[in-house]
PDB file of C-alpha atoms in Angstrom:
ATOM      1  CA  UNK A   1      59.576 202.908-143.887  1.00  0.00           C
ATOM      2  CA  UNK A   2      59.582 205.892-146.152  1.00  0.00           C
ATOM      3  CA  UNK A   3      61.534 205.685-149.352  1.00  0.00           C
ATOM      4  CA  UNK A   4      61.729 207.833-152.446  1.00  0.00           C
ATOM      5  CA  UNK A   5      63.262 206.424-155.589  1.00  0.00           C
ATOM      6  CA  UNK A   6      64.482 208.080-158.767  1.00  0.00           C
ATOM      7  CA  UNK A   7      66.450 206.986-161.769  1.00  0.00           C
ATOM      8  CA  UNK A   8      70.032 208.189-161.576  1.00  0.00           C
ATOM      9  CA  UNK A   9      70.656 209.685-164.982  1.00  0.00           C
ATOM     10  CA  UNK A  10      68.868 211.229-167.961  1.00  0.00           C
ATOM     11  CA  UNK A  11      70.390 212.626-171.119  1.00  0.00           C
ATOM     12  CA  UNK A  12      68.369 214.688-173.603  1.00  0.00           C
ATOM     13  CA  UNK A  13      69.043 216.898-176.603  1.00  0.00           C
ATOM     14  CA  UNK A  14      68.564 220.646-176.280  1.00  0.00           C
ATOM     15  CA  UNK A  15      65.023 221.632-177.260  1.00  0.00           C
ATOM     16  CA  UNK A  16      63.540 218.231-176.409  1.00  0.00           C
ATOM     17  CA  UNK A  17      61.321 217.540-173.414  1.00  0.00           C
ATOM     18  CA  UNK A  18      62.754 215.875-170.305  1.00  0.00           C
ATOM     19  CA  UNK A  19      60.729 213.659-168.029  1.00  0.00           C
ATOM     20  CA  UNK A  20      62.115 212.783-164.608  1.00  0.00           C
ATOM     21  CA  UNK A  21      60.280 210.118-162.654  1.00  0.00           C
ATOM     22  CA  UNK A  22      59.960 209.435-158.955  1.00  0.00           C
ATOM     23  CA  UNK A  23      58.156 206.903-156.791  1.00  0.00           C
ATOM     24  CA  UNK A  24      57.390 207.361-153.120  1.00  0.00           C
ATOM     25  CA  UNK A  25      55.993 205.182-150.391  1.00  0.00           C
ATOM     26  CA  UNK A  26      54.219 207.389-147.848  1.00  0.00           C
ATOM     27  CA  UNK A  27      50.661 207.668-149.154  1.00  0.00           C
ATOM     28  CA  UNK A  28      49.790 210.175-146.417  1.00  0.00           C
ATOM     29  CA  UNK A  29      52.225 212.821-147.686  1.00  0.00           C
ATOM     30  CA  UNK A  30      50.332 216.016-148.352  1.00  0.00           C
ATOM     31  CA  UNK A  31      53.076 217.787-150.282  1.00  0.00           C
ATOM     32  CA  UNK A  32      55.515 216.535-152.888  1.00  0.00           C
ATOM     33  CA  UNK A  33      58.378 218.669-154.136  1.00  0.00           C
ATOM     34  CA  UNK A  34      60.917 219.029-156.890  1.00  0.00           C
ATOM     35  CA  UNK A  35      64.244 220.696-156.115  1.00  0.00           C
ATOM     36  CA  UNK A  36      67.134 221.470-158.458  1.00  0.00           C
ATOM     37  CA  UNK A  37      70.801 221.413-157.485  1.00  0.00           C
ATOM     38  CA  UNK A  38      73.463 222.876-159.752  1.00  0.00           C
ATOM     39  CA  UNK A  39      77.137 221.997-159.204  1.00  0.00           C
ATOM     40  CA  UNK A  40      78.469 223.537-156.014  1.00  0.00           C
ATOM     41  CA  UNK A  41      75.132 225.156-155.228  1.00  0.00           C
ATOM     42  CA  UNK A  42      72.280 224.713-152.815  1.00  0.00           C
ATOM     43  CA  UNK A  43      68.841 223.267-153.415  1.00  0.00           C
ATOM     44  CA  UNK A  44      66.527 225.462-155.427  1.00  0.00           C
ATOM     45  CA  UNK A  45      62.811 224.865-155.052  1.00  0.00           C
ATOM     46  CA  UNK A  46      61.328 224.315-158.503  1.00  0.00           C
ATOM     47  CA  UNK A  47      57.738 223.436-157.777  1.00  0.00           C
ATOM     48  CA  UNK A  48      55.470 221.432-155.520  1.00  0.00           C
ATOM     49  CA  UNK A  49      52.121 219.709-155.751  1.00  0.00           C
ATOM     50  CA  UNK A  50      49.420 218.972-153.224  1.00  0.00           C
ATOM     51  CA  UNK A  51      48.440 215.351-152.934  1.00  0.00           C
ATOM     52  CA  UNK A  52      44.846 216.122-153.961  1.00  0.00           C
ATOM     53  CA  UNK A  53      46.009 217.408-157.364  1.00  0.00           C
ATOM     54  CA  UNK A  54      46.763 215.362-160.481  1.00  0.00           C
ATOM     55  CA  UNK A  55      48.710 217.968-162.365  1.00  0.00           C
ATOM     56  CA  UNK A  56      50.373 221.324-161.910  1.00  0.00           C
ATOM     57  CA  UNK A  57      51.862 223.478-164.653  1.00  0.00           C
ATOM     58  CA  UNK A  58      54.303 226.296-164.102  1.00  0.00           C
ATOM     59  CA  UNK A  59      55.776 227.766-167.294  1.00  0.00           C
ATOM     60  CA  UNK A  60      58.038 225.056-168.770  1.00  0.00           C
ATOM     61  CA  UNK A  61      57.466 222.703-165.847  1.00  0.00           C
ATOM     62  CA  UNK A  62      54.632 220.194-165.581  1.00  0.00           C
ATOM     63  CA  UNK A  63      54.209 217.969-162.552  1.00  0.00           C
ATOM     64  CA  UNK A  64      52.048 214.870-162.798  1.00  0.00           C
ATOM     65  CA  UNK A  65      50.934 212.939-159.743  1.00  0.00           C
ATOM     66  CA  UNK A  66      49.474 209.440-159.797  1.00  0.00           C
ATOM     67  CA  UNK A  67      48.513 208.915-156.196  1.00  0.00           C
ATOM     68  CA  UNK A  68      47.276 205.379-156.742  1.00  0.00           C
ATOM     69  CA  UNK A  69      50.684 204.273-158.033  1.00  0.00           C
ATOM     70  CA  UNK A  70      52.586 206.765-155.800  1.00  0.00           C
ATOM     71  CA  UNK A  71      54.314 208.083-158.891  1.00  0.00           C
ATOM     72  CA  UNK A  72      55.423 211.635-159.481  1.00  0.00           C
ATOM     73  CA  UNK A  73      56.974 213.061-162.616  1.00  0.00           C
ATOM     74  CA  UNK A  74      58.519 216.345-163.661  1.00  0.00           C
ATOM     75  CA  UNK A  75      58.382 217.319-167.320  1.00  0.00           C
ATOM     76  CA  UNK A  76      60.609 220.119-168.543  1.00  0.00           C
ATOM     77  CA  UNK A  77      59.543 221.450-171.926  1.00  0.00           C
ATOM     78  CA  UNK A  78      62.091 222.837-174.413  1.00  0.00           C
ATOM     79  CA  UNK A  79      65.010 221.723-172.245  1.00  0.00           C
ATOM     80  CA  UNK A  80      67.990 224.089-172.298  1.00  0.00           C
ATOM     81  CA  UNK A  81      71.651 223.537-171.444  1.00  0.00           C
ATOM     82  CA  UNK A  82      71.069 225.639-168.327  1.00  0.00           C
ATOM     83  CA  UNK A  83      68.683 222.940-167.116  1.00  0.00           C
ATOM     84  CA  UNK A  84      71.605 220.538-166.672  1.00  0.00           C
ATOM     85  CA  UNK A  85      71.633 219.788-162.953  1.00  0.00           C
ATOM     86  CA  UNK A  86      70.565 217.194-160.389  1.00  0.00           C
ATOM     87  CA  UNK A  87      66.837 217.062-159.736  1.00  0.00           C
ATOM     88  CA  UNK A  88      65.527 215.818-156.418  1.00  0.00           C
ATOM     89  CA  UNK A  89      62.061 214.565-155.697  1.00  0.00           C
ATOM     90  CA  UNK A  90      60.969 214.864-152.051  1.00  0.00           C
ATOM     91  CA  UNK A  91      57.939 213.953-150.013  1.00  0.00           C
ATOM     92  CA  UNK A  92      57.031 215.731-146.824  1.00  0.00           C
ATOM     93  CA  UNK A  93      56.350 213.539-143.852  1.00  0.00           C
ATOM     94  CA  UNK A  94      53.236 215.086-142.364  1.00  0.00           C
ATOM     95  CA  UNK A  95      53.921 214.098-138.765  1.00  0.00           C
ATOM     96  CA  UNK A  96      57.304 215.846-138.590  1.00  0.00           C
ATOM     97  CA  UNK A  97      57.391 218.060-141.712  1.00  0.00           C
ATOM     98  CA  UNK A  98      60.783 216.611-142.589  1.00  0.00           C
ATOM     99  CA  UNK A  99      61.525 216.117-146.272  1.00  0.00           C
ATOM    100  CA  UNK A 100      62.458 212.674-147.508  1.00  0.00           C
ATOM    101  CA  UNK A 101      64.560 212.967-150.632  1.00  0.00           C
ATOM    102  CA  UNK A 102      65.237 210.655-153.492  1.00  0.00           C
ATOM    103  CA  UNK A 103      68.804 210.069-154.582  1.00  0.00           C
ATOM    104  CA  UNK A 104      68.508 212.639-157.350  1.00  0.00           C
ATOM    105  CA  UNK A 105      68.423 212.384-161.139  1.00  0.00           C
ATOM    106  CA  UNK A 106      71.329 213.909-163.000  1.00  0.00           C
ATOM    107  CA  UNK A 107      70.022 215.610-166.147  1.00  0.00           C
ATOM    108  CA  UNK A 108      72.496 216.213-168.936  1.00  0.00           C
ATOM    109  CA  UNK A 109      71.355 218.413-171.808  1.00  0.00           C
ATOM    110  CA  UNK A 110      73.351 217.897-175.005  1.00  0.00           C
ATOM    111  CA  UNK A 111      73.634 220.821-177.429  1.00  0.00           C
TER     112      UNK A 111
ATOM    113  CA  UNK B   1      68.642 233.683-153.695  1.00  0.00           C
ATOM    114  CA  UNK B   2      66.380 231.864-151.234  1.00  0.00           C
ATOM    115  CA  UNK B   3      66.894 234.352-148.431  1.00  0.00           C
ATOM    116  CA  UNK B   4      68.445 231.695-146.179  1.00  0.00           C
ATOM    117  CA  UNK B   5      72.079 232.374-145.320  1.00  0.00           C
ATOM    118  CA  UNK B   6      74.671 229.957-144.039  1.00  0.00           C
ATOM    119  CA  UNK B   7      78.186 230.520-142.774  1.00  0.00           C
ATOM    120  CA  UNK B   8      80.860 229.545-143.351  1.00  0.00           C
ATOM    121  CA  UNK B   9      80.701 228.370-146.948  1.00  0.00           C
ATOM    122  CA  UNK B  10      83.619 225.999-146.528  1.00  0.00           C
ATOM    123  CA  UNK B  11      85.191 224.509-143.441  1.00  0.00           C
ATOM    124  CA  UNK B  12      88.267 222.320-143.290  1.00  0.00           C
ATOM    125  CA  UNK B  13      89.210 220.759-139.995  1.00  0.00           C
ATOM    126  CA  UNK B  14      90.874 217.726-138.468  1.00  0.00           C
ATOM    127  CA  UNK B  15      89.457 214.582-136.912  1.00  0.00           C
ATOM    128  CA  UNK B  16      88.502 214.989-133.283  1.00  0.00           C
ATOM    129  CA  UNK B  17      87.764 218.687-133.615  1.00  0.00           C
ATOM    130  CA  UNK B  18      84.529 220.580-133.030  1.00  0.00           C
ATOM    131  CA  UNK B  19      82.870 223.031-135.423  1.00  0.00           C
ATOM    132  CA  UNK B  20      79.807 225.264-135.444  1.00  0.00           C
ATOM    133  CA  UNK B  21      77.721 225.922-138.527  1.00  0.00           C
ATOM    134  CA  UNK B  22      75.426 228.899-138.576  1.00  0.00           C
ATOM    135  CA  UNK B  23      72.130 229.521-140.337  1.00  0.00           C
ATOM    136  CA  UNK B  24      69.920 232.580-140.627  1.00  0.00           C
ATOM    137  CA  UNK B  25      66.409 231.810-141.856  1.00  0.00           C
ATOM    138  CA  UNK B  26      64.334 233.892-144.229  1.00  0.00           C
ATOM    139  CA  UNK B  27      62.780 236.927-142.638  1.00  0.00           C
ATOM    140  CA  UNK B  28      59.652 235.878-140.768  1.00  0.00           C
ATOM    141  CA  UNK B  29      60.295 232.122-140.934  1.00  0.00           C
ATOM    142  CA  UNK B  30      60.011 230.404-137.565  1.00  0.00           C
ATOM    143  CA  UNK B  31      61.088 226.896-138.578  1.00  0.00           C
ATOM    144  CA  UNK B  32      64.657 225.872-139.261  1.00  0.00           C
ATOM    145  CA  UNK B  33      65.691 222.457-140.571  1.00  0.00           C
ATOM    146  CA  UNK B  34      69.152 220.924-140.893  1.00  0.00           C
ATOM    147  CA  UNK B  35      70.036 218.344-143.551  1.00  0.00           C
ATOM    148  CA  UNK B  36      73.232 216.499-144.393  1.00  0.00           C
ATOM    149  CA  UNK B  37      74.172 215.637-147.961  1.00  0.00           C
ATOM    150  CA  UNK B  38      76.850 212.992-148.414  1.00  0.00           C
ATOM    151  CA  UNK B  39      77.819 210.754-151.307  1.00  0.00           C
ATOM    152  CA  UNK B  40      76.891 207.536-149.564  1.00  0.00           C
ATOM    153  CA  UNK B  41      73.780 208.630-147.646  1.00  0.00           C
ATOM    154  CA  UNK B  42      72.299 211.243-149.958  1.00  0.00           C
ATOM    155  CA  UNK B  43      70.201 213.998-148.398  1.00  0.00           C
ATOM    156  CA  UNK B  44      69.227 213.162-144.838  1.00  0.00           C
ATOM    157  CA  UNK B  45      67.138 215.162-142.389  1.00  0.00           C
ATOM    158  CA  UNK B  46      68.936 215.868-139.131  1.00  0.00           C
ATOM    159  CA  UNK B  47      66.774 218.075-136.927  1.00  0.00           C
ATOM    160  CA  UNK B  48      64.083 220.760-136.918  1.00  0.00           C
ATOM    161  CA  UNK B  49      63.460 223.730-134.641  1.00  0.00           C
ATOM    162  CA  UNK B  50      60.359 225.854-134.449  1.00  0.00           C
ATOM    163  CA  UNK B  51      60.515 229.201-132.681  1.00  0.00           C
ATOM    164  CA  UNK B  52      63.356 228.078-130.454  1.00  0.00           C
ATOM    165  CA  UNK B  53      62.099 224.617-129.608  1.00  0.00           C
ATOM    166  CA  UNK B  54      63.148 221.285-131.009  1.00  0.00           C
ATOM    167  CA  UNK B  55      60.282 219.934-133.105  1.00  0.00           C
ATOM    168  CA  UNK B  56      61.577 216.820-134.844  1.00  0.00           C
ATOM    169  CA  UNK B  57      64.698 214.743-134.868  1.00  0.00           C
ATOM    170  CA  UNK B  58      66.046 212.567-137.646  1.00  0.00           C
ATOM    171  CA  UNK B  59      69.277 210.662-138.186  1.00  0.00           C
ATOM    172  CA  UNK B  60      71.353 212.970-136.068  1.00  0.00           C
ATOM    173  CA  UNK B  61      74.361 211.527-134.279  1.00  0.00           C
ATOM    174  CA  UNK B  62      74.797 212.068-130.541  1.00  0.00           C
ATOM    175  CA  UNK B  63      78.006 213.954-131.332  1.00  0.00           C
ATOM    176  CA  UNK B  64      75.897 216.543-133.133  1.00  0.00           C
ATOM    177  CA  UNK B  65      73.640 219.096-131.500  1.00  0.00           C
ATOM    178  CA  UNK B  66      71.717 222.154-132.584  1.00  0.00           C
ATOM    179  CA  UNK B  67      69.847 225.067-131.162  1.00  0.00           C
ATOM    180  CA  UNK B  68      67.728 227.962-132.320  1.00  0.00           C
ATOM    181  CA  UNK B  69      68.200 231.333-130.668  1.00  0.00           C
ATOM    182  CA  UNK B  70      65.634 234.027-129.809  1.00  0.00           C
ATOM    183  CA  UNK B  71      66.518 235.933-132.996  1.00  0.00           C
ATOM    184  CA  UNK B  72      65.649 232.676-134.838  1.00  0.00           C
ATOM    185  CA  UNK B  73      69.096 231.964-136.199  1.00  0.00           C
ATOM    186  CA  UNK B  74      70.283 228.416-135.648  1.00  0.00           C
ATOM    187  CA  UNK B  75      73.596 226.710-135.040  1.00  0.00           C
ATOM    188  CA  UNK B  76      74.583 223.127-135.683  1.00  0.00           C
ATOM    189  CA  UNK B  77      77.441 221.910-133.520  1.00  0.00           C
ATOM    190  CA  UNK B  78      79.479 218.927-134.666  1.00  0.00           C
ATOM    191  CA  UNK B  79      82.008 217.472-132.245  1.00  0.00           C
ATOM    192  CA  UNK B  80      84.582 214.666-132.151  1.00  0.00           C
ATOM    193  CA  UNK B  81      84.617 214.888-135.906  1.00  0.00           C
ATOM    194  CA  UNK B  82      85.327 211.814-137.996  1.00  0.00           C
ATOM    195  CA  UNK B  83      86.313 211.481-141.637  1.00  0.00           C
ATOM    196  CA  UNK B  84      82.807 210.266-142.415  1.00  0.00           C
ATOM    197  CA  UNK B  85      81.311 213.546-141.228  1.00  0.00           C
ATOM    198  CA  UNK B  86      82.659 215.244-144.342  1.00  0.00           C
ATOM    199  CA  UNK B  87      79.544 216.397-146.190  1.00  0.00           C
ATOM    200  CA  UNK B  88      77.490 219.339-147.313  1.00  0.00           C
ATOM    201  CA  UNK B  89      75.260 220.625-144.515  1.00  0.00           C
ATOM    202  CA  UNK B  90      72.147 222.486-145.517  1.00  0.00           C
ATOM    203  CA  UNK B  91      69.842 224.632-143.511  1.00  0.00           C
ATOM    204  CA  UNK B  92      66.295 225.274-144.666  1.00  0.00           C
ATOM    205  CA  UNK B  93      63.565 227.475-143.289  1.00  0.00           C
ATOM    206  CA  UNK B  94      59.815 227.702-143.578  1.00  0.00           C
ATOM    207  CA  UNK B  95      57.104 229.926-142.213  1.00  0.00           C
ATOM    208  CA  UNK B  96      55.473 227.052-140.405  1.00  0.00           C
ATOM    209  CA  UNK B  97      54.804 223.683-141.875  1.00  0.00           C
ATOM    210  CA  UNK B  98      54.900 224.704-145.493  1.00  0.00           C
ATOM    211  CA  UNK B  99      57.534 224.913-148.207  1.00  0.00           C
ATOM    212  CA  UNK B 100      61.159 224.718-147.115  1.00  0.00           C
ATOM    213  CA  UNK B 101      63.669 227.057-148.695  1.00  0.00           C
ATOM    214  CA  UNK B 102      67.283 225.981-148.593  1.00  0.00           C
ATOM    215  CA  UNK B 103      70.456 227.901-147.947  1.00  0.00           C
ATOM    216  CA  UNK B 104      73.624 227.513-150.058  1.00  0.00           C
ATOM    217  CA  UNK B 105      75.100 224.997-147.628  1.00  0.00           C
ATOM    218  CA  UNK B 106      78.343 224.621-145.699  1.00  0.00           C
ATOM    219  CA  UNK B 107      80.854 222.183-147.110  1.00  0.00           C
ATOM    220  CA  UNK B 108      82.682 220.445-144.276  1.00  0.00           C
ATOM    221  CA  UNK B 109      85.902 218.581-144.972  1.00  0.00           C
ATOM    222  CA  UNK B 110      87.402 216.540-142.150  1.00  0.00           C
ATOM    223  CA  UNK B 111      91.045 215.559-142.713  1.00  0.00           C
TER     224      UNK B 111
END
């Protein structure tokens, strides 16, 4: 069945780059997403990538996709304390359009 | 602000009761999705509606039901509530099959 896995926790120093990794199982997924959740808040769409792309850059965010290994990563450049949150990777199941989420990676940015 | 609204923000009720959660999608979006976020299960897809019709069903309990009205708002009905139903319930909307934008969620506490 479908499964999306992420590491649970990442701690970085302010100003450093953060890299959050994700693996997925459904090779037919056309879209892969990154969402951010701050404490007590909803899910904010950060970025997405089509499965026929290797990389997508959007300001401080870079998404890398290795389709062969079913590996997705999100790099945040110049990480700020305001980036502290839980980051969710999700794949879209093409038959139903439902999103299958990972368990989330909690990013802590130390000043 | 994603443009998706959910009411109420918080709901506290007792076991055995019934509640209704409401969602208004972004202007122009025809698809509405419901997700449940709990500590033990993570983010799970419940159900999707498209222009008033049920499109896909996920891990939704028989005690739960949903509908989408002609004005495209949606309601999620939860009945015979149990302690384990305590969770954050999110609604998301999309124009069709593309990117889902999430509302702020309704936090349900069952005592």
